[in-house]
Amino acid sequence: MTVKSSPLVIAFTGSLGLVLAMGIGRFAYTPVLPVMLGDDLLDIGTAGAIASIHFIGYAMGAFAGAYVIAAPRAMLTGSLAVIAVSTLAMGVTDNHAVWFGARWLAGFCSAVTLIIVSTYHIKYLSPPEHGNLQGWVFAGVGAGITLVGAGVLVMMLMSATSQTIWLCFGGLALAGSVYLSVQQPDLTLPLASAAGGGESHRTPLSWSIILPYAAMGFGYIVPATYLPVMAKEILPSPLIFGLGWPVFGAAAAISTIVIGRLRSRYSNRQIWLTSQLVMPLGLLAPVISQSIFGIVIAAICVGGTFMVITMAGMKEAHRIAGPSDAQRHVAAMTFAFATGQIAGPFMAGRAFETLGGFSYPLILAAALLVISVVPMLMKPEPRRPDVN
């Protein structure tokens, strides 16, 4: 079944796809992790290894998104169905081998979903009159994080086990994937038309944006994996430490909508550079102030910038590549982002076990983010105008 492709339908289905793929498939592990630790189902070291396996899957999904040629609608709905099943698997067993496999699958399919939405949904909404809707699409990530964070908070107050929480999210993801399998519009015609009848023109990959994007993947991932754990170390009450992740998600959702309205005044790179210099402030906040205040500042600064950088980065890839080669560039950036994520959780987990805290990984990540903007500053901005 093909649904009529109106801009509002495109924006809504793209946003909902990111709610499911990123809010649940990608990020649910973060707020559920303190509950899993409290249930004595794993330790910090194993938690970091599982997170890294998830990011390996994410990197492989990004690679596949560049070279696997299939109908985007089928790739999107299939990926969301796999995310739902892998999320359910986290709740039906406490076998670590199954968890490794489930999180790998969730990572792989989350990357595929992000690439499809960032390529096709965003291209549909590239005309200036629809530009604000792009921010609403990417707001799906923050909305999903907020929904999941609030859900975990409520279920923690009800003394739910981590496996019950996983089953609830898996059921929600399954219902959403079924809905989108029916309501997802056709995603091919506008992109093919924009590409001049399907002609392909390969453009060189721009390392001046790929490397900073990889650094962002490394930089944000420590709080994005361990922020609730950090908060629990400070204040054990779930009513307090559980608020960190919903704040993170709300900042992510609001930021993309606000930035969507500022695009007419600032270029993609200006928005990206500013955000990549704000994020280190959030990483250093828990180091400077080991209090709930530091956690909230971290949630706002990191949550409020990582999706802005993602949105600006995807648009920059579209601008540099042009419509016919955008998917390859988006996939390359997503792969670079994923490689930055792989080392972060494992390194931070080991640092926590060895040094008793997350301060050193946070300082290292903050320094890397600042250094990473140098390639963009040294290479002039391409002359191709902002077209999306």
Short mmCIF file of C-alpha atoms in Angstrom, two decimals:
data_model
loop_
_atom_site.label_atom_id
_atom_site.label_comp_id
_atom_site.label_asym_id
_atom_site.label_seq_id
_atom_site.Cartn_x
_atom_site.Cartn_y
_atom_site.Cartn_z
CA MET A 1 0.00 0.00 0.00
CA THR A 2 1.33 3.44 -0.96
CA VAL A 3 0.17 6.45 1.03
CA LYS A 4 -0.12 9.88 -0.59
CA SER A 5 3.06 11.86 0.01
CA SER A 6 2.04 15.19 1.55
CA PRO A 7 4.66 17.24 3.42
CA LEU A 8 2.88 16.74 6.76
CA VAL A 9 2.66 12.98 6.24
CA ILE A 10 6.34 12.85 5.30
CA ALA A 11 7.30 14.88 8.38
CA PHE A 12 5.12 12.85 10.75
CA THR A 13 6.18 9.42 9.50
CA GLY A 14 9.85 10.44 9.46
CA SER A 15 9.61 11.80 12.99
CA LEU A 16 7.78 8.71 14.27
CA GLY A 17 10.34 6.46 12.61
CA LEU A 18 13.09 8.27 14.54
CA VAL A 19 11.08 8.06 17.78
CA LEU A 20 11.04 4.28 17.42
CA ALA A 21 14.51 3.72 15.93
CA MET A 22 16.47 6.19 18.03
CA GLY A 23 14.33 6.79 21.12
CA ILE A 24 13.76 3.07 21.69
CA GLY A 25 16.15 1.11 19.48
CA ARG A 26 19.15 3.35 19.97
CA PHE A 27 18.78 5.16 23.31
CA ALA A 28 16.46 3.13 25.58
CA TYR A 29 19.49 1.26 26.92
CA THR A 30 20.75 4.41 28.67
CA PRO A 31 17.86 5.06 31.11
CA VAL A 32 17.19 1.34 31.61
CA LEU A 33 20.85 0.65 32.48
CA PRO A 34 20.66 1.84 36.13
CA VAL A 35 17.67 -0.48 36.64
CA MET A 36 19.58 -3.39 35.09
CA LEU A 37 22.51 -2.65 37.38
CA GLY A 38 20.14 -2.50 40.35
CA ASP A 39 18.67 -5.85 39.34
CA ASP A 40 22.23 -7.29 39.45
CA LEU A 41 21.94 -8.44 35.85
CA LEU A 42 25.31 -7.00 34.79
CA ASP A 43 28.17 -4.76 35.91
CA ILE A 44 29.53 -1.49 34.48
CA GLY A 45 32.22 -3.26 32.45
CA THR A 46 29.75 -5.61 30.79
CA ALA A 47 27.35 -2.70 30.28
CA GLY A 48 30.05 -0.81 28.38
CA ALA A 49 30.85 -3.85 26.25
CA ILE A 50 27.18 -4.31 25.32
CA ALA A 51 26.97 -0.62 24.42
CA SER A 52 30.06 -0.94 22.22
CA ILE A 53 28.61 -3.97 20.44
CA HIS A 54 25.51 -1.88 19.76
CA PHE A 55 27.69 0.80 18.16
CA ILE A 56 29.53 -1.78 16.06
CA GLY A 57 26.13 -2.77 14.73
CA TYR A 58 25.38 0.91 14.15
CA ALA A 59 28.61 1.31 12.16
CA MET A 60 27.85 -1.77 10.07
CA GLY A 61 24.32 -0.52 9.45
CA ALA A 62 25.75 2.78 8.25
CA PHE A 63 28.06 0.93 5.86
CA ALA A 64 25.14 -1.13 4.57
CA GLY A 65 23.07 2.02 4.12
CA ALA A 66 25.65 3.32 1.64
CA TYR A 67 25.78 0.26 -0.60
CA VAL A 68 22.66 -1.86 -0.17
CA ILE A 69 20.22 -0.92 -2.91
CA ALA A 70 16.63 -1.67 -1.96
CA ALA A 71 13.31 0.12 -1.83
CA PRO A 72 13.70 2.71 0.95
CA ARG A 73 10.17 2.11 2.21
CA ALA A 74 10.87 -1.62 2.61
CA MET A 75 14.25 -0.96 4.27
CA LEU A 76 12.66 1.45 6.72
CA THR A 77 9.69 -0.69 7.76
CA GLY A 78 11.83 -3.84 7.92
CA SER A 79 14.42 -2.13 10.12
CA LEU A 80 11.75 -0.89 12.52
CA ALA A 81 10.28 -4.40 12.82
CA VAL A 82 13.72 -5.83 13.69
CA ILE A 83 14.22 -3.09 16.30
CA ALA A 84 10.92 -4.06 17.93
CA VAL A 85 11.84 -7.76 18.07
CA SER A 86 15.35 -7.08 19.40
CA THR A 87 13.93 -4.81 22.11
CA LEU A 88 11.49 -7.52 23.18
CA ALA A 89 14.41 -9.97 23.32
CA MET A 90 16.07 -7.82 26.01
CA GLY A 91 13.07 -8.49 28.25
CA VAL A 92 12.50 -12.20 27.73
CA THR A 93 15.93 -13.39 28.88
CA ASP A 94 18.89 -12.35 31.02
CA ASN A 95 21.35 -14.23 28.81
CA HIS A 96 24.21 -11.88 27.98
CA ALA A 97 24.89 -13.54 24.62
CA VAL A 98 21.32 -12.83 23.56
CA TRP A 99 21.66 -9.26 24.77
CA PHE A 100 24.82 -8.76 22.71
CA GLY A 101 23.01 -10.01 19.61
CA ALA A 102 19.87 -8.00 20.28
CA ARG A 103 21.76 -4.76 20.82
CA TRP A 104 23.85 -5.39 17.69
CA LEU A 105 20.67 -5.78 15.65
CA ALA A 106 19.12 -2.67 17.20
CA GLY A 107 22.26 -0.68 16.36
CA PHE A 108 22.39 -1.93 12.76
CA CYS A 109 18.75 -1.12 12.09
CA SER A 110 18.85 2.23 13.90
CA ALA A 111 21.59 3.39 11.54
CA VAL A 112 19.68 2.18 8.47
CA THR A 113 16.58 4.02 9.65
CA LEU A 114 18.48 7.25 10.30
CA ILE A 115 20.09 7.10 6.84
CA ILE A 116 16.76 6.51 5.09
CA VAL A 117 15.01 9.31 6.99
CA SER A 118 17.96 11.70 6.59
CA THR A 119 18.13 11.00 2.86
CA TYR A 120 14.56 10.64 1.65
CA HIS A 121 12.28 12.37 4.15
CA ILE A 122 14.60 15.37 4.33
CA LYS A 123 14.87 15.57 0.54
CA TYR A 124 11.08 15.62 0.30
CA LEU A 125 11.07 18.62 2.61
CA SER A 126 13.93 20.52 0.93
CA PRO A 127 11.78 23.23 -0.74
CA PRO A 128 11.99 26.46 1.32
CA GLU A 129 8.30 26.43 2.14
CA HIS A 130 8.73 23.10 3.93
CA GLY A 131 12.08 23.83 5.59
CA ASN A 132 10.68 24.17 9.12
CA LEU A 133 9.28 20.64 8.90
CA GLN A 134 12.82 19.25 8.72
CA GLY A 135 13.36 20.33 12.31
CA TRP A 136 10.20 18.49 13.32
CA VAL A 137 11.49 15.31 11.65
CA PHE A 138 14.75 15.35 13.63
CA ALA A 139 12.83 16.32 16.77
CA GLY A 140 11.60 12.71 16.70
CA VAL A 141 14.91 11.64 18.23
CA GLY A 142 14.54 13.96 21.21
CA ALA A 143 10.84 13.17 21.54
CA GLY A 144 11.66 9.46 21.64
CA ILE A 145 14.36 9.99 24.27
CA THR A 146 11.95 12.05 26.38
CA LEU A 147 9.18 9.48 26.04
CA VAL A 148 11.49 6.62 26.99
CA GLY A 149 13.09 8.56 29.85
CA ALA A 150 9.74 9.54 31.32
CA GLY A 151 8.49 5.98 30.90
CA VAL A 152 11.48 4.54 32.74
CA LEU A 153 11.04 7.12 35.51
CA VAL A 154 7.38 6.16 36.00
CA MET A 155 8.15 2.44 35.94
CA MET A 156 11.04 2.85 38.40
CA LEU A 157 8.65 4.59 40.81
CA MET A 158 6.36 1.57 40.37
CA SER A 159 9.33 -0.73 41.21
CA ALA A 160 9.20 -2.40 37.78
CA THR A 161 12.09 -4.69 36.86
CA SER A 162 14.33 -3.88 33.92
CA GLN A 163 12.94 -6.82 31.97
CA THR A 164 9.40 -5.50 32.39
CA ILE A 165 10.56 -2.13 31.11
CA TRP A 166 12.17 -3.71 28.05
CA LEU A 167 8.98 -5.64 27.28
CA CYS A 168 6.91 -2.46 27.49
CA PHE A 169 9.20 -0.63 25.07
CA GLY A 170 9.35 -3.63 22.77
CA GLY A 171 5.56 -3.75 22.61
CA LEU A 172 5.42 -0.03 21.85
CA ALA A 173 8.04 -0.38 19.11
CA LEU A 174 6.13 -3.29 17.60
CA ALA A 175 2.87 -1.34 17.51
CA GLY A 176 4.62 1.64 15.95
CA SER A 177 6.35 -0.46 13.30
CA VAL A 178 3.05 -2.08 12.31
CA TYR A 179 1.44 1.35 12.01
CA LEU A 180 4.26 2.69 9.82
CA SER A 181 4.25 -0.41 7.64
CA VAL A 182 0.74 0.70 6.59
CA GLN A 183 1.07 4.48 6.73
CA GLN A 184 4.61 5.00 5.41
CA PRO A 185 4.41 6.90 2.10
CA ASP A 186 6.35 6.09 -1.04
CA LEU A 187 9.83 7.58 -0.66
CA THR A 188 11.40 7.28 -4.09
CA LEU A 189 9.87 9.62 -6.63
CA PRO A 190 10.91 13.07 -5.38
CA LEU A 191 14.51 12.01 -4.83
CA ALA A 192 14.76 10.42 -8.27
CA SER A 193 13.21 13.50 -9.83
CA ALA A 194 15.60 15.78 -7.99
CA ALA A 195 18.49 13.70 -9.22
CA GLY A 196 17.64 14.41 -12.83
CA GLY A 197 15.89 11.21 -13.79
CA GLY A 198 18.01 8.92 -11.65
CA GLU A 199 21.45 9.87 -12.99
CA SER A 200 24.26 9.29 -10.52
CA HIS A 201 27.11 11.77 -10.05
CA ARG A 202 29.64 10.73 -7.39
CA THR A 203 31.33 13.52 -5.50
CA PRO A 204 34.47 13.27 -3.32
CA LEU A 205 33.84 12.64 0.36
CA SER A 206 34.60 15.71 2.48
CA TRP A 207 36.90 14.69 5.34
CA SER A 208 36.71 18.20 6.78
CA ILE A 209 33.18 17.37 7.95
CA ILE A 210 33.52 13.58 8.36
CA LEU A 211 36.28 13.82 11.00
CA PRO A 212 34.49 16.39 13.20
CA TYR A 213 31.33 14.29 12.93
CA ALA A 214 33.28 11.25 14.13
CA ALA A 215 34.61 13.31 17.04
CA MET A 216 31.04 14.27 17.96
CA GLY A 217 30.15 10.58 18.06
CA PHE A 218 32.94 9.99 20.55
CA GLY A 219 32.30 13.19 22.46
CA TYR A 220 28.63 12.87 23.26
CA ILE A 221 28.52 9.12 23.85
CA VAL A 222 29.83 9.04 27.42
CA PRO A 223 26.93 11.09 28.83
CA ALA A 224 24.55 9.56 26.28
CA THR A 225 25.36 6.13 27.71
CA TYR A 226 26.04 6.85 31.38
CA LEU A 227 24.20 10.07 32.29
CA PRO A 228 21.57 8.32 34.48
CA VAL A 229 24.32 6.23 36.09
CA MET A 230 26.27 9.42 36.87
CA ALA A 231 23.14 10.98 38.35
CA LYS A 232 22.44 7.89 40.46
CA GLU A 233 25.96 8.07 41.89
CA ILE A 234 25.09 11.56 43.19
CA LEU A 235 21.44 11.13 44.21
CA PRO A 236 20.05 7.58 44.51
CA SER A 237 16.37 8.63 44.49
CA PRO A 238 14.81 7.63 41.13
CA LEU A 239 12.56 10.69 41.27
CA ILE A 240 15.71 12.85 41.10
CA PHE A 241 18.29 10.97 39.06
CA GLY A 242 15.59 9.72 36.69
CA LEU A 243 14.91 13.28 35.51
CA GLY A 244 18.29 13.61 33.78
CA TRP A 245 17.38 11.58 30.71
CA PRO A 246 13.98 13.23 30.01
CA VAL A 247 15.74 16.62 30.25
CA PHE A 248 18.34 15.34 27.76
CA GLY A 249 15.59 14.29 25.36
CA ALA A 250 13.54 17.45 25.75
CA ALA A 251 16.62 19.56 24.98
CA ALA A 252 17.26 17.47 21.86
CA ALA A 253 13.67 17.82 20.63
CA ILE A 254 13.36 21.56 21.27
CA SER A 255 16.79 22.37 19.83
CA THR A 256 16.07 20.95 16.36
CA ILE A 257 12.79 22.84 16.11
CA VAL A 258 14.40 26.12 17.18
CA ILE A 259 17.39 25.68 14.86
CA GLY A 260 15.02 24.86 12.00
CA ARG A 261 13.73 28.41 12.32
CA LEU A 262 17.23 29.94 12.41
CA ARG A 263 18.48 28.31 9.21
CA SER A 264 17.58 31.34 7.12
CA ARG A 265 20.07 33.45 9.09
CA TYR A 266 22.94 31.00 9.65
CA SER A 267 24.62 28.36 7.49
CA ASN A 268 24.77 24.68 8.34
CA ARG A 269 28.45 24.97 9.26
CA GLN A 270 27.94 27.99 11.52
CA ILE A 271 25.25 26.12 13.42
CA TRP A 272 27.42 22.98 13.58
CA LEU A 273 30.57 24.79 14.78
CA THR A 274 28.72 26.65 17.50
CA SER A 275 27.04 23.47 18.75
CA GLN A 276 30.30 21.52 18.73
CA LEU A 277 31.84 24.15 21.01
CA VAL A 278 28.85 24.20 23.38
CA MET A 279 28.83 20.43 23.86
CA PRO A 280 32.19 20.32 25.73
CA LEU A 281 30.70 22.63 28.36
CA GLY A 282 28.14 19.94 29.06
CA LEU A 283 30.81 17.26 29.26
CA LEU A 284 32.82 19.25 31.78
CA ALA A 285 29.84 20.27 33.94
CA PRO A 286 29.69 16.98 35.95
CA VAL A 287 33.47 17.17 36.42
CA ILE A 288 33.34 20.70 37.80
CA SER A 289 30.12 20.30 39.78
CA GLN A 290 29.45 16.77 41.01
CA SER A 291 25.85 17.58 41.84
CA ILE A 292 22.45 17.32 40.23
CA PHE A 293 23.09 20.85 38.89
CA GLY A 294 26.07 19.52 36.90
CA ILE A 295 23.95 16.65 35.58
CA VAL A 296 21.21 19.00 34.40
CA ILE A 297 23.72 21.30 32.67
CA ALA A 298 25.23 18.25 30.97
CA ALA A 299 21.78 17.08 29.85
CA ILE A 300 20.93 20.48 28.39
CA CYS A 301 24.28 21.20 26.71
CA VAL A 302 24.80 17.71 25.26
CA GLY A 303 21.14 16.92 24.59
CA GLY A 304 20.61 20.35 23.07
CA THR A 305 23.50 20.06 20.62
CA PHE A 306 23.97 16.48 19.47
CA MET A 307 20.84 16.43 17.29
CA VAL A 308 21.50 19.95 16.03
CA ILE A 309 24.92 18.73 14.86
CA THR A 310 23.29 15.67 13.34
CA MET A 311 20.73 17.76 11.47
CA ALA A 312 23.30 20.31 10.29
CA GLY A 313 25.71 17.53 9.32
CA MET A 314 23.12 15.66 7.27
CA LYS A 315 22.14 18.88 5.47
CA GLU A 316 25.79 19.66 4.81
CA ALA A 317 26.20 16.21 3.28
CA HIS A 318 23.20 16.87 1.02
CA ARG A 319 24.64 20.22 -0.03
CA ILE A 320 28.12 18.93 -0.80
CA ALA A 321 26.96 15.76 -2.55
CA GLY A 322 23.89 16.98 -4.41
CA PRO A 323 20.70 14.89 -4.58
CA SER A 324 22.11 12.01 -6.63
CA ASP A 325 24.94 11.13 -4.21
CA ALA A 326 23.48 12.23 -0.88
CA GLN A 327 22.82 8.74 0.51
CA ARG A 328 26.48 7.71 0.15
CA HIS A 329 27.69 10.83 1.97
CA VAL A 330 25.07 10.49 4.71
CA ALA A 331 26.11 6.86 5.18
CA ALA A 332 29.82 7.78 5.32
CA MET A 333 29.16 10.36 8.01
CA THR A 334 26.96 7.96 9.96
CA PHE A 335 29.71 5.32 9.77
CA ALA A 336 32.28 7.83 11.03
CA PHE A 337 29.93 8.85 13.83
CA ALA A 338 29.47 5.19 14.78
CA THR A 339 33.21 4.52 14.90
CA GLY A 340 33.52 7.42 17.33
CA GLN A 341 30.87 5.81 19.50
CA ILE A 342 32.37 2.33 19.64
CA ALA A 343 35.33 3.13 21.90
CA GLY A 344 33.51 5.57 24.18
CA PRO A 345 31.33 3.33 26.38
CA PHE A 346 33.98 0.63 26.71
CA MET A 347 36.67 3.16 27.63
CA ALA A 348 34.39 4.98 30.09
CA GLY A 349 33.26 1.73 31.69
CA ARG A 350 36.83 0.61 32.25
CA ALA A 351 37.77 4.05 33.60
CA PHE A 352 34.89 3.86 36.06
CA GLU A 353 36.02 0.43 37.32
CA THR A 354 39.72 1.44 37.49
CA LEU A 355 39.51 5.07 38.61
CA GLY A 356 36.12 5.12 40.28
CA GLY A 357 34.52 7.78 38.09
CA PHE A 358 33.85 9.23 34.65
CA SER A 359 35.90 12.44 34.95
CA TYR A 360 38.84 11.43 32.76
CA PRO A 361 36.73 10.17 29.81
CA LEU A 362 34.64 13.34 29.98
CA ILE A 363 37.72 15.60 29.92
CA LEU A 364 39.24 13.65 27.02
CA ALA A 365 35.99 13.81 25.03
CA ALA A 366 35.65 17.56 25.64
CA ALA A 367 39.21 18.18 24.38
CA LEU A 368 38.62 16.07 21.27
CA LEU A 369 35.47 18.02 20.41
CA VAL A 370 37.30 21.34 20.56
CA ILE A 371 40.23 20.07 18.47
CA SER A 372 37.89 18.52 15.90
CA VAL A 373 36.51 21.85 14.66
CA VAL A 374 39.92 22.81 13.24
CA PRO A 375 39.42 20.94 9.90
CA MET A 376 36.17 22.82 9.25
CA LEU A 377 37.76 26.15 10.11
CA MET A 378 40.76 25.47 7.83
CA LYS A 379 38.72 24.35 4.83
CA PRO A 380 36.52 27.04 3.26
CA GLU A 381 32.79 26.44 3.17
CA PRO A 382 31.68 25.01 -0.21
CA ARG A 383 30.13 27.49 -2.59
CA ARG A 384 27.07 25.34 -3.21
CA PRO A 385 24.22 27.19 -1.46
CA ASP A 386 22.20 25.67 1.38
CA VAL A 387 19.59 23.77 -0.58
CA ASN A 388 17.93 21.90 2.24
#
